[in-house]
Short mmCIF file of C-alpha atoms (C1' of nucleotides) in Angstrom, two decimals:
data_model
loop_
_atom_site.label_atom_id
_atom_site.label_comp_id
_atom_site.label_asym_id
_atom_site.label_seq_id
_atom_site.Cartn_x
_atom_site.Cartn_y
_atom_site.Cartn_z
CA UNK A 17 18.33 -12.53 14.91
CA UNK A 18 19.89 -13.02 11.50
CA UNK A 19 19.02 -9.66 9.93
CA UNK A 20 21.58 -9.68 7.16
CA UNK A 21 18.94 -9.17 4.51
CA UNK A 22 15.66 -7.67 5.72
CA UNK A 23 13.97 -6.14 2.71
CA UNK A 24 12.56 -2.63 2.69
CA UNK A 25 9.10 -4.05 2.31
CA UNK A 26 9.43 -6.08 5.49
CA UNK A 27 10.63 -3.01 7.39
CA UNK A 28 7.66 -1.06 6.17
CA UNK A 29 5.30 -3.80 7.30
CA UNK A 30 6.85 -4.28 10.72
CA UNK A 31 5.14 -1.26 12.38
CA UNK A 32 1.85 -2.46 10.95
CA UNK A 33 2.25 -5.82 12.66
CA UNK A 34 3.05 -3.91 15.81
CA UNK A 35 -0.15 -1.90 15.51
CA UNK A 36 -2.31 -4.99 15.00
CA UNK A 37 -0.68 -6.78 17.90
CA UNK A 38 -1.31 -3.83 20.16
CA UNK A 39 -4.95 -3.93 19.12
CA UNK A 40 -5.16 -7.66 19.84
CA UNK A 41 -3.52 -7.13 23.20
CA UNK A 42 -6.15 -4.50 23.96
CA UNK A 43 -8.87 -6.97 23.09
CA UNK A 44 -7.37 -9.46 25.50
CA UNK A 45 -6.32 -11.94 22.82
CA UNK A 46 -3.35 -13.92 24.11
CA UNK A 47 -2.47 -16.13 21.15
CA UNK A 48 -2.94 -15.91 17.40
CA UNK A 49 -2.04 -18.00 14.40
CA UNK A 50 -0.59 -16.54 11.21
CA UNK A 51 -3.85 -17.60 9.55
CA UNK A 52 -6.06 -15.59 11.92
CA UNK A 53 -3.77 -12.59 11.80
CA UNK A 54 -3.71 -12.74 8.02
CA UNK A 55 -7.50 -12.52 7.99
CA UNK A 56 -7.42 -9.36 10.04
CA UNK A 57 -4.59 -7.68 8.24
CA UNK A 58 -5.64 -8.79 4.77
CA UNK A 59 -2.32 -10.26 3.82
CA UNK A 60 -1.35 -13.92 3.35
CA UNK A 61 -0.45 -16.09 6.30
CA UNK A 62 2.58 -17.13 4.32
CA UNK A 63 3.83 -13.57 4.21
CA UNK A 64 3.40 -13.15 7.95
CA UNK A 65 5.42 -16.27 8.71
CA UNK A 66 8.03 -15.31 6.16
CA UNK A 67 8.32 -11.77 7.53
CA UNK A 68 8.55 -12.75 11.17
CA UNK A 69 11.16 -15.36 10.41
CA UNK A 70 13.55 -12.67 9.25
CA UNK A 71 14.04 -11.99 12.94
CA UNK A 72 13.75 -15.40 14.48
CA UNK A 73 11.22 -18.06 15.33
CA UNK A 74 8.68 -16.32 17.52
CA UNK A 75 5.99 -18.92 16.94
CA UNK A 76 5.34 -22.38 18.23
CA UNK A 77 4.22 -25.19 15.92
CA UNK A 78 0.63 -26.22 16.51
CA UNK A 79 0.03 -23.15 18.68
CA UNK A 80 0.75 -19.97 16.80
CA UNK A 81 2.19 -16.79 18.29
CA UNK A 82 1.89 -15.38 21.75
CA UNK A 83 0.48 -11.89 21.26
CA UNK A 84 2.17 -10.20 24.20
CA UNK A 85 5.51 -11.81 23.45
CA UNK A 86 5.44 -11.00 19.73
CA UNK A 87 4.39 -7.44 20.48
CA UNK A 88 7.34 -7.01 22.80
CA UNK A 89 9.76 -8.58 20.34
CA UNK A 90 8.70 -6.42 17.43
CA UNK A 91 8.88 -3.39 19.68
CA UNK A 92 12.48 -4.25 20.46
CA UNK A 93 13.29 -4.84 16.80
CA UNK A 94 11.90 -1.40 16.02
CA UNK A 95 13.99 0.09 18.79
CA UNK A 96 10.96 1.23 20.79
CA UNK A 97 12.42 -0.08 24.05
CA UNK A 98 14.92 2.74 24.34
CA UNK A 99 14.69 6.52 24.43
CA UNK A 100 15.27 8.25 21.11
CA UNK A 101 16.26 11.89 21.52
CA UNK A 102 14.68 13.97 18.80
CA UNK A 103 15.26 17.52 17.68
CA UNK A 104 12.77 19.31 15.48
CA UNK A 105 13.82 21.77 12.81
CA UNK A 106 10.91 24.03 11.90
CA UNK A 107 8.24 25.30 14.27
CA UNK A 108 5.62 25.89 11.61
CA UNK A 109 2.20 24.30 11.64
CA UNK A 110 3.48 20.87 10.72
CA UNK A 111 6.32 21.00 13.21
CA UNK A 112 3.90 22.03 15.92
CA UNK A 113 1.54 19.24 14.96
CA UNK A 114 4.32 16.68 15.28
CA UNK A 115 5.54 18.14 18.57
CA UNK A 116 2.06 17.98 20.02
CA UNK A 117 1.44 14.39 19.08
CA UNK A 118 1.92 12.88 22.49
CA UNK A 119 1.68 9.26 21.45
CA UNK A 120 5.24 9.21 20.15
CA UNK A 121 6.47 9.64 23.68
CA UNK A 122 4.90 6.32 24.61
CA UNK A 123 7.19 4.69 22.07
CA UNK A 124 10.28 6.38 23.42
CA UNK A 125 10.39 9.27 20.97
CA UNK A 126 11.18 12.40 22.96
CA UNK A 127 11.35 15.80 21.34
CA UNK A 128 13.97 17.69 23.26
CA UNK A 129 14.62 20.81 21.26
CA UNK A 130 12.88 22.84 18.57
CA UNK A 131 14.66 25.19 16.19
CA UNK A 132 13.46 27.83 13.78
CA UNK A 133 15.00 30.84 12.10
CA UNK A 134 11.90 33.04 12.29
CA UNK A 135 12.30 35.66 15.07
CA UNK A 136 8.53 35.56 15.52
CA UNK A 137 8.73 31.91 16.51
CA UNK A 138 11.93 31.99 18.56
CA UNK A 139 11.07 32.05 22.24
CA UNK A 140 7.59 30.71 21.65
CA UNK A 141 6.64 27.54 23.50
CA UNK A 142 5.43 24.45 21.66
CA UNK A 143 4.25 21.60 23.83
CA UNK A 144 6.21 23.17 26.64
CA UNK A 145 9.45 23.41 24.68
CA UNK A 146 10.93 26.79 23.87
CA UNK A 147 11.74 27.37 20.23
CA UNK A 148 15.44 28.18 19.78
CA UNK A 149 17.25 30.13 17.11
CA UNK A 150 18.54 27.76 14.44
CA UNK A 151 21.81 29.68 14.60
CA UNK A 152 22.46 27.86 17.86
CA UNK A 153 22.08 24.40 16.32
CA UNK A 154 25.77 23.51 16.39
CA UNK A 155 26.19 24.77 19.93
CA UNK A 156 23.22 22.73 21.08
CA UNK A 157 24.41 19.54 19.39
CA UNK A 158 27.90 19.90 20.83
CA UNK A 159 26.46 19.45 24.30
CA UNK A 160 23.34 17.34 23.70
CA UNK A 161 22.82 13.93 22.21
CA UNK A 162 20.27 13.57 19.44
CA UNK A 163 19.28 10.38 17.63
CA UNK A 164 16.84 11.76 15.10
CA UNK A 165 16.32 15.15 13.49
CA UNK A 166 12.89 15.94 12.11
CA UNK A 167 12.88 18.49 9.30
CA UNK A 168 9.75 20.52 8.59
CA UNK A 169 11.09 23.56 6.77
CA UNK A 170 10.97 24.61 3.10
CA UNK A 171 13.08 22.57 0.71
CA UNK A 172 15.81 25.09 -0.05
CA UNK A 173 16.61 25.56 3.64
CA UNK A 174 16.14 21.86 4.31
CA UNK A 175 19.11 20.92 2.14
CA UNK A 176 21.36 23.38 3.91
CA UNK A 177 20.22 22.42 7.37
CA UNK A 178 20.57 18.73 6.54
CA UNK A 179 24.25 19.31 5.77
CA UNK A 180 24.70 21.12 9.06
CA UNK A 181 22.97 18.32 10.93
CA UNK A 182 25.15 15.70 9.30
CA UNK A 183 28.33 17.58 10.13
CA UNK A 184 27.15 17.68 13.74
CA UNK A 185 26.91 13.91 13.70
CA UNK A 186 23.19 13.34 13.18
CA UNK A 187 22.66 9.88 11.71
CA UNK A 188 18.89 9.75 11.15
CA UNK A 189 16.58 12.26 9.52
CA UNK A 190 12.79 12.30 9.33
CA UNK A 191 12.33 14.50 6.31
CA UNK A 192 9.08 16.35 5.55
CA UNK A 193 10.65 18.83 3.11
CA UNK A 194 9.60 18.40 -0.50
CA UNK A 195 13.00 17.37 -1.73
CA UNK A 196 15.41 14.46 -1.68
CA UNK A 197 18.24 15.24 0.68
CA UNK A 198 21.75 14.37 -0.45
CA UNK A 199 23.21 12.49 2.48
CA UNK A 200 26.26 10.35 3.20
CA UNK A 201 25.77 6.61 3.10
CA UNK A 202 25.80 6.17 6.85
CA UNK A 203 22.90 8.57 7.45
CA UNK A 204 19.45 7.05 7.24
CA UNK A 205 16.47 9.04 6.08
CA UNK A 206 12.74 8.50 6.06
CA UNK A 207 10.91 10.79 3.67
CA UNK A 208 7.33 11.87 4.20
CA UNK A 209 6.41 13.62 1.00
CA UNK A 210 2.85 14.68 1.72
CA UNK A 211 2.26 16.41 -1.58
CA UNK A 212 3.34 13.30 -3.43
CA UNK A 213 0.99 11.23 -1.33
CA UNK A 214 -1.86 13.58 -2.22
CA UNK A 215 -0.98 13.46 -5.92
CA UNK A 216 -0.99 9.67 -5.88
CA UNK A 217 -4.43 9.81 -4.31
CA UNK A 218 -5.52 12.24 -7.00
CA UNK A 219 -4.34 9.79 -9.65
CA UNK A 220 -6.15 6.89 -8.05
CA UNK A 221 -9.33 8.94 -7.63
CA UNK A 222 -9.22 9.90 -11.29
CA UNK A 223 -8.76 6.30 -12.42
CA UNK A 224 -11.58 5.16 -10.16
CA UNK A 225 -13.86 7.86 -11.54
CA UNK A 226 -13.02 6.76 -15.09
CA UNK A 227 -13.87 3.20 -14.19
CA UNK A 228 -17.20 4.26 -12.67
CA UNK A 229 -18.11 6.26 -15.73
CA UNK A 230 -17.28 3.38 -18.06
CA UNK A 231 -19.27 0.82 -16.14
CA UNK A 232 -22.03 3.28 -15.32
CA UNK A 233 -22.74 3.99 -18.97
CA UNK B 23 -2.91 6.03 -22.74
CA UNK B 24 -3.08 2.31 -22.21
CA UNK B 25 -3.31 2.26 -18.43
CA UNK B 26 -4.75 -1.19 -18.01
CA UNK B 27 -1.94 -2.20 -15.70
CA UNK B 28 -0.04 0.62 -14.05
CA UNK B 29 1.62 -0.83 -10.99
CA UNK B 30 1.44 0.76 -7.57
CA UNK B 31 5.16 1.40 -7.70
CA UNK B 32 4.81 3.43 -10.88
CA UNK B 33 2.01 5.49 -9.35
CA UNK B 34 4.15 6.21 -6.34
CA UNK B 35 7.01 7.34 -8.54
CA UNK B 36 4.93 9.54 -10.81
CA UNK B 37 4.75 12.54 -8.43
CA UNK B 38 8.50 12.28 -7.99
CA UNK B 39 9.04 12.62 -11.74
CA UNK B 40 6.71 15.59 -11.62
CA UNK B 41 8.78 17.20 -8.89
CA UNK B 42 12.06 16.75 -10.76
CA UNK B 43 10.57 18.06 -13.97
CA UNK B 44 9.30 21.14 -12.20
CA UNK B 45 12.81 21.69 -10.87
CA UNK B 46 14.31 21.30 -14.34
CA UNK B 47 11.75 23.69 -15.75
CA UNK B 48 12.75 26.19 -13.08
CA UNK B 49 16.37 25.83 -14.13
CA UNK B 50 15.42 26.57 -17.71
CA UNK B 51 16.22 23.09 -19.01
CA UNK B 52 14.08 22.39 -22.06
CA UNK B 53 15.01 18.82 -22.96
CA UNK B 54 16.35 15.85 -21.08
CA UNK B 55 17.23 12.27 -21.85
CA UNK B 56 16.25 9.36 -19.66
CA UNK B 57 19.96 8.95 -18.99
CA UNK B 58 20.45 12.48 -17.66
CA UNK B 59 17.26 12.32 -15.63
CA UNK B 60 18.31 8.98 -14.19
CA UNK B 61 21.55 10.55 -12.95
CA UNK B 62 19.63 13.22 -11.11
CA UNK B 63 16.97 11.00 -9.68
CA UNK B 64 19.27 8.12 -8.88
CA UNK B 65 17.22 5.51 -10.65
CA UNK B 66 17.99 3.63 -13.86
CA UNK B 67 17.27 5.18 -17.23
CA UNK B 68 15.59 1.95 -18.12
CA UNK B 69 13.08 2.38 -15.32
CA UNK B 70 12.28 5.91 -16.42
CA UNK B 71 11.55 4.86 -19.99
CA UNK B 72 9.59 1.86 -18.79
CA UNK B 73 7.54 3.96 -16.36
CA UNK B 74 6.74 6.73 -18.81
CA UNK B 75 5.73 4.24 -21.45
CA UNK B 76 2.86 3.07 -19.28
CA UNK B 77 1.16 6.25 -20.37
CA UNK B 78 2.36 6.71 -23.93
CA UNK B 79 5.41 7.67 -25.89
CA UNK B 80 6.33 11.11 -24.63
CA UNK B 81 9.88 10.95 -25.89
CA UNK B 82 11.51 11.28 -29.29
CA UNK B 83 14.27 8.94 -30.46
CA UNK B 84 17.65 10.60 -30.62
CA UNK B 85 16.32 13.63 -28.72
CA UNK B 86 14.94 12.62 -25.34
CA UNK B 87 12.00 14.26 -23.61
CA UNK B 88 10.75 17.81 -23.76
CA UNK B 89 10.70 18.97 -20.14
CA UNK B 90 7.74 21.34 -20.37
CA UNK B 91 5.68 18.85 -22.34
CA UNK B 92 6.44 15.91 -20.07
CA UNK B 93 5.71 18.02 -17.00
CA UNK B 94 2.31 18.98 -18.40
CA UNK B 95 1.50 15.41 -19.39
CA UNK B 96 2.34 13.95 -16.00
CA UNK B 97 0.34 16.73 -14.39
CA UNK B 98 -2.67 15.67 -16.43
CA UNK B 99 -2.13 12.01 -15.61
CA UNK B 100 -2.10 12.92 -11.91
CA UNK B 101 -5.28 14.91 -12.36
CA UNK B 102 -3.64 18.20 -11.38
CA UNK B 103 -5.26 20.03 -14.28
CA UNK B 104 -8.66 20.13 -12.63
CA UNK B 105 -10.02 21.41 -9.34
CA UNK B 106 -10.31 18.82 -6.60
CA UNK B 107 -12.78 19.81 -3.89
CA UNK B 108 -11.50 18.71 -0.51
CA UNK B 109 -13.12 18.55 2.88
CA UNK B 110 -11.09 18.19 6.02
CA UNK B 111 -12.28 16.18 9.00
CA UNK B 112 -10.41 17.23 12.12
CA UNK B 113 -9.23 20.74 12.94
CA UNK B 114 -6.44 19.66 15.28
CA UNK B 115 -2.83 20.61 14.82
CA UNK B 116 -2.30 18.29 11.88
CA UNK B 117 -5.52 19.33 10.17
CA UNK B 118 -4.55 22.96 10.59
CA UNK B 119 -1.10 22.27 9.20
CA UNK B 120 -2.59 20.67 6.11
CA UNK B 121 -5.14 23.45 5.65
CA UNK B 122 -2.42 26.06 5.86
CA UNK B 123 -0.17 24.44 3.32
CA UNK B 124 -0.93 26.75 0.42
CA UNK B 125 1.05 24.91 -2.22
CA UNK B 126 -1.67 22.34 -2.67
CA UNK B 127 -3.90 25.00 -4.12
CA UNK B 128 -1.44 25.47 -6.98
CA UNK B 129 -2.09 21.85 -7.94
CA UNK B 130 -5.85 22.28 -7.86
CA UNK B 131 -6.42 20.95 -4.35
CA UNK B 132 -8.92 23.27 -2.68
CA UNK B 133 -10.02 22.80 0.89
CA UNK B 134 -13.60 23.94 1.02
CA UNK B 135 -14.86 22.89 4.39
CA UNK B 136 -13.46 21.85 7.73
CA UNK B 137 -15.30 19.77 10.31
CA UNK B 138 -14.68 18.95 13.93
CA UNK B 139 -16.76 17.74 16.84
CA UNK B 140 -15.01 19.79 19.50
CA UNK B 141 -17.17 22.81 20.52
CA UNK B 142 -13.97 24.70 21.24
CA UNK B 143 -12.94 24.40 17.61
CA UNK B 144 -16.31 24.89 15.95
CA UNK B 145 -16.59 28.45 14.69
CA UNK B 146 -12.85 28.95 14.73
CA UNK B 147 -11.25 30.01 11.45
CA UNK B 148 -8.45 28.00 9.87
CA UNK B 149 -6.83 29.52 6.81
CA UNK B 150 -9.95 31.63 6.46
CA UNK B 151 -12.33 28.69 6.61
CA UNK B 152 -14.78 28.39 9.48
CA UNK B 153 -14.73 25.07 11.29
CA UNK B 154 -18.17 23.44 11.19
CA UNK B 155 -19.82 20.97 13.51
CA UNK B 156 -19.25 17.42 12.23
CA UNK B 157 -22.93 16.81 12.94
CA UNK B 158 -23.66 18.82 9.83
CA UNK B 159 -21.49 16.64 7.57
CA UNK B 160 -24.39 14.93 5.78
CA UNK B 161 -26.24 18.20 5.25
CA UNK B 162 -23.13 19.79 3.80
CA UNK B 163 -22.41 16.92 1.42
CA UNK B 164 -26.01 16.85 0.20
CA UNK B 165 -25.49 20.31 -1.27
CA UNK B 166 -21.75 20.41 -1.99
CA UNK B 167 -19.52 18.36 -4.18
CA UNK B 168 -16.38 16.88 -2.65
CA UNK B 169 -13.74 14.79 -4.38
CA UNK B 170 -11.50 14.00 -1.47
CA UNK B 171 -11.97 13.80 2.30
CA UNK B 172 -8.92 14.24 4.50
CA UNK B 173 -9.18 12.55 7.88
CA UNK B 174 -7.06 13.79 10.78
CA UNK B 175 -8.97 12.56 13.82
CA UNK B 176 -8.31 9.75 16.31
CA UNK B 177 -8.67 6.23 14.97
CA UNK B 178 -11.87 5.22 16.72
CA UNK B 179 -13.75 8.22 15.36
CA UNK B 180 -12.03 7.91 12.01
CA UNK B 181 -13.64 4.55 11.31
CA UNK B 182 -17.09 5.88 12.09
CA UNK B 183 -16.64 9.07 10.11
CA UNK B 184 -15.24 7.12 7.15
CA UNK B 185 -18.47 5.14 7.00
CA UNK B 186 -20.49 8.33 7.04
CA UNK B 187 -18.36 9.83 4.31
CA UNK B 188 -18.78 6.76 2.14
CA UNK B 189 -22.52 6.75 2.55
CA UNK B 190 -22.51 10.38 1.45
CA UNK B 191 -20.77 9.34 -1.75
CA UNK B 192 -17.15 10.23 -1.01
CA UNK B 193 -14.88 8.15 -3.23
CA UNK B 194 -11.41 9.16 -2.10
CA UNK B 195 -9.95 9.41 1.39
CA UNK B 196 -6.60 10.79 2.53
CA UNK B 197 -6.25 9.01 5.83
CA UNK B 198 -3.97 10.21 8.62
CA UNK B 199 -5.68 8.21 11.35
CA UNK B 200 -3.62 5.36 12.79
CA UNK B 201 -5.85 2.64 11.51
CA UNK B 202 -6.77 0.85 8.30
CA UNK B 203 -10.20 1.97 7.22
CA UNK B 204 -12.62 -0.68 6.01
CA UNK B 205 -13.92 0.71 2.76
CA UNK B 206 -15.92 -0.53 -0.22
CA UNK B 207 -13.94 -1.50 -3.31
CA UNK B 208 -14.79 1.61 -5.26
CA UNK B 209 -13.41 3.98 -2.64
CA UNK B 210 -9.72 4.76 -2.95
CA UNK B 211 -7.61 5.53 0.07
CA UNK B 212 -4.14 6.87 0.62
CA UNK B 213 -2.82 6.22 4.09
CA UNK B 214 -0.27 8.45 5.78
CA UNK B 215 0.70 6.56 8.89
CA UNK B 216 3.18 8.94 10.47
CA UNK B 217 3.88 6.84 13.52
CA UNK B 218 4.71 3.87 11.31
CA UNK B 219 7.03 6.02 9.26
CA UNK B 220 8.81 7.09 12.44
CA UNK B 221 9.08 3.51 13.66
CA UNK B 222 10.62 2.42 10.37
CA UNK B 223 13.15 5.20 10.76
CA UNK B 224 13.84 4.05 14.29
CA UNK B 225 14.52 0.55 12.97
CA UNK B 226 16.84 1.82 10.26
CA UNK B 227 18.68 4.07 12.72
CA UNK B 228 19.18 1.15 15.07
CA UNK B 229 20.55 -1.08 12.31
CA UNK B 230 22.86 1.67 11.15
CA UNK B 231 24.12 2.21 14.67
CA UNK B 232 24.79 -1.53 15.01
CA UNK B 233 26.74 -1.44 11.77
CA UNK B 234 28.80 1.52 12.96
CA UNK B 235 29.61 -0.17 16.23
CA UNK B 236 30.66 -3.37 14.49
CA UNK B 237 32.96 -1.66 12.01
CA UNK B 238 34.10 0.91 14.55
CA UNK B 239 35.46 -1.75 16.88
"C1'" DT C 24 25.03 10.75 -42.70
"C1'" DA C 25 26.58 9.50 -37.90
"C1'" DG C 26 25.34 9.83 -33.20
"C1'" DA C 27 22.01 9.72 -29.85
"C1'" DT C 28 18.24 7.99 -27.62
"C1'" DT C 29 13.84 6.13 -27.61
"C1'" DG C 30 10.29 2.24 -27.16
"C1'" DT C 31 10.07 -2.45 -26.33
"C1'" DT C 32 11.38 -7.22 -25.85
"C1'" DA C 33 14.06 -10.44 -23.24
"C1'" DA C 34 16.78 -11.58 -19.04
"C1'" DT C 35 17.39 -11.02 -14.31
"C1'" DC C 36 16.34 -10.19 -9.90
"C1'" DG C 37 13.60 -10.04 -5.78
"C1'" DA C 38 9.46 -10.60 -3.35
"C1'" DT C 39 5.22 -13.17 -2.63
"C1'" DT C 40 2.70 -17.33 -2.38
"C1'" DA C 41 2.20 -22.31 -2.10
"C1'" DA C 42 3.37 -26.53 -0.18
"C1'" DC C 43 4.74 -29.59 3.21
"C1'" DA C 44 7.81 -31.99 6.49
"C1'" DA C 45 8.70 -31.23 11.25
"C1'" DT C 46 6.74 -30.96 15.63
"C1'" DC C 47 4.17 -29.22 19.53
"C1'" DT D 30 -2.62 -39.59 19.80
"C1'" DA D 31 -4.75 -36.47 16.22
"C1'" DG D 32 -5.06 -31.81 14.82
"C1'" DA D 33 -3.01 -27.57 14.21
"C1'" DT D 34 0.38 -24.64 12.82
"C1'" DT D 35 4.97 -23.40 12.41
"C1'" DG D 36 9.51 -22.71 9.82
"C1'" DT D 37 11.39 -23.29 5.49
"C1'" DT D 38 12.08 -24.81 0.81
"C1'" DA D 39 10.35 -24.59 -3.80
"C1'" DA D 40 7.29 -22.41 -7.32
"C1'" DT D 41 5.26 -18.40 -9.00
"C1'" DC D 42 4.64 -13.89 -9.86
"C1'" DG D 43 5.86 -9.17 -10.69
"C1'" DA D 44 9.05 -5.57 -11.06
"C1'" DT D 45 13.56 -3.97 -12.46
"C1'" DT D 46 17.37 -3.95 -15.50
"C1'" DA D 47 19.76 -4.97 -19.81
"C1'" DA D 48 19.91 -5.02 -24.58
"C1'" DC D 49 19.05 -3.56 -29.04
"C1'" DA D 50 16.46 -2.67 -33.32
"C1'" DA D 51 14.05 1.30 -34.91
"C1'" DT D 52 14.47 6.00 -36.00
"C1'" DC D 53 14.95 10.93 -35.48
#
DNA sequence: TAGATTGTTAATCGATTAACAATC
DNA sequence: TAGATTGTTAATCGATTAACAATC
């Protein structure tokens, strides 16, 4: 479990391994070699072995990896074996979509409170949880534990709320606002910038179209 | 405009430059040096110059970059200067959230049709657009142009629908389903795997907590 | 002109792939 | 045992950073 230097790339790939292992488990596959897995995932077997060895030797020479075991181990590495208390800031469409996605619960992600500043939304129920006034954020956090705050509000407000969250002791933010939050070093953030994702796709589509036109003529 | 080899990393960063330039424009800044921009964006000035030079010399020695001009140029590179016809597959919470996000329209992304297979959803209006029966997908695409298909349906269905989309000539897919779609080489895809993003955050939060505990004791 | 800053080449750094001895 | 496959070291590849001549 020497995780002194796990690169960002490895961390990004880890959930993907988890997904493929879950699939294999569902298919009843009990063991798999890095070679077979690499075929499925379209990466090199070398990368798989290298990645997994950041966390310890899960494989057995001449055998490969035990699917169930590896699945469990990666789950633990990702922290899926414990409950993560989540609060959601923003009860708009996106916030509601995230709250309603029940699969997170299976992985220990439990939304426990939803906040918004819109009086129209306050009091409303989303996935059985009553939307609270954001004004009560500090009061809530003084009596409840929260591991992750999910932010789905416009960027200007997001920056302000992020500061409030941090001063209440929040250490992890899942940020959907279209801005980079300025956060202290000890607060981790995962940005989901949907508009940037769509623009990248637009770029790739344009390039692909160019290519088609060139070869087509 | 020598874009023979623009790396994936550069493409991912491009929309971020665009966002910062828009911000600067809003602040009334007319010119900026790679050094100043690097301070804001927390990257190296060297990387900025290197990145921008993939697409041509937008700067002037001794002056820097003209904000308005660079903003426009990057917009063009990203294909934001033309209308992109989008169809949305899946009128669930996430699909509705995406359809309702009006800012995309400003960048030329226009949702023109929404499909679902659920009889409860068919006929419903989302952001003024009537949800159609997915059975009519092929008929629709035989008479309408579409540049991008957004997929927000469960993974099993997503794979099937992706095949149908491809055989109708769709060349770009924005995929929110929790699976890797098997697509021909000439079809570009941008995956948004939200659950993987959340798991990565969970990992980072766990590591950070470990660090705190170690130093705290 | 002198100062500033680019575009670009070269150096460094990190991540991926290849190779293979160890071993089940 | 022979065959398979790991864990790990070394080689390669690509991306980032540094440096600086060119020049506005």
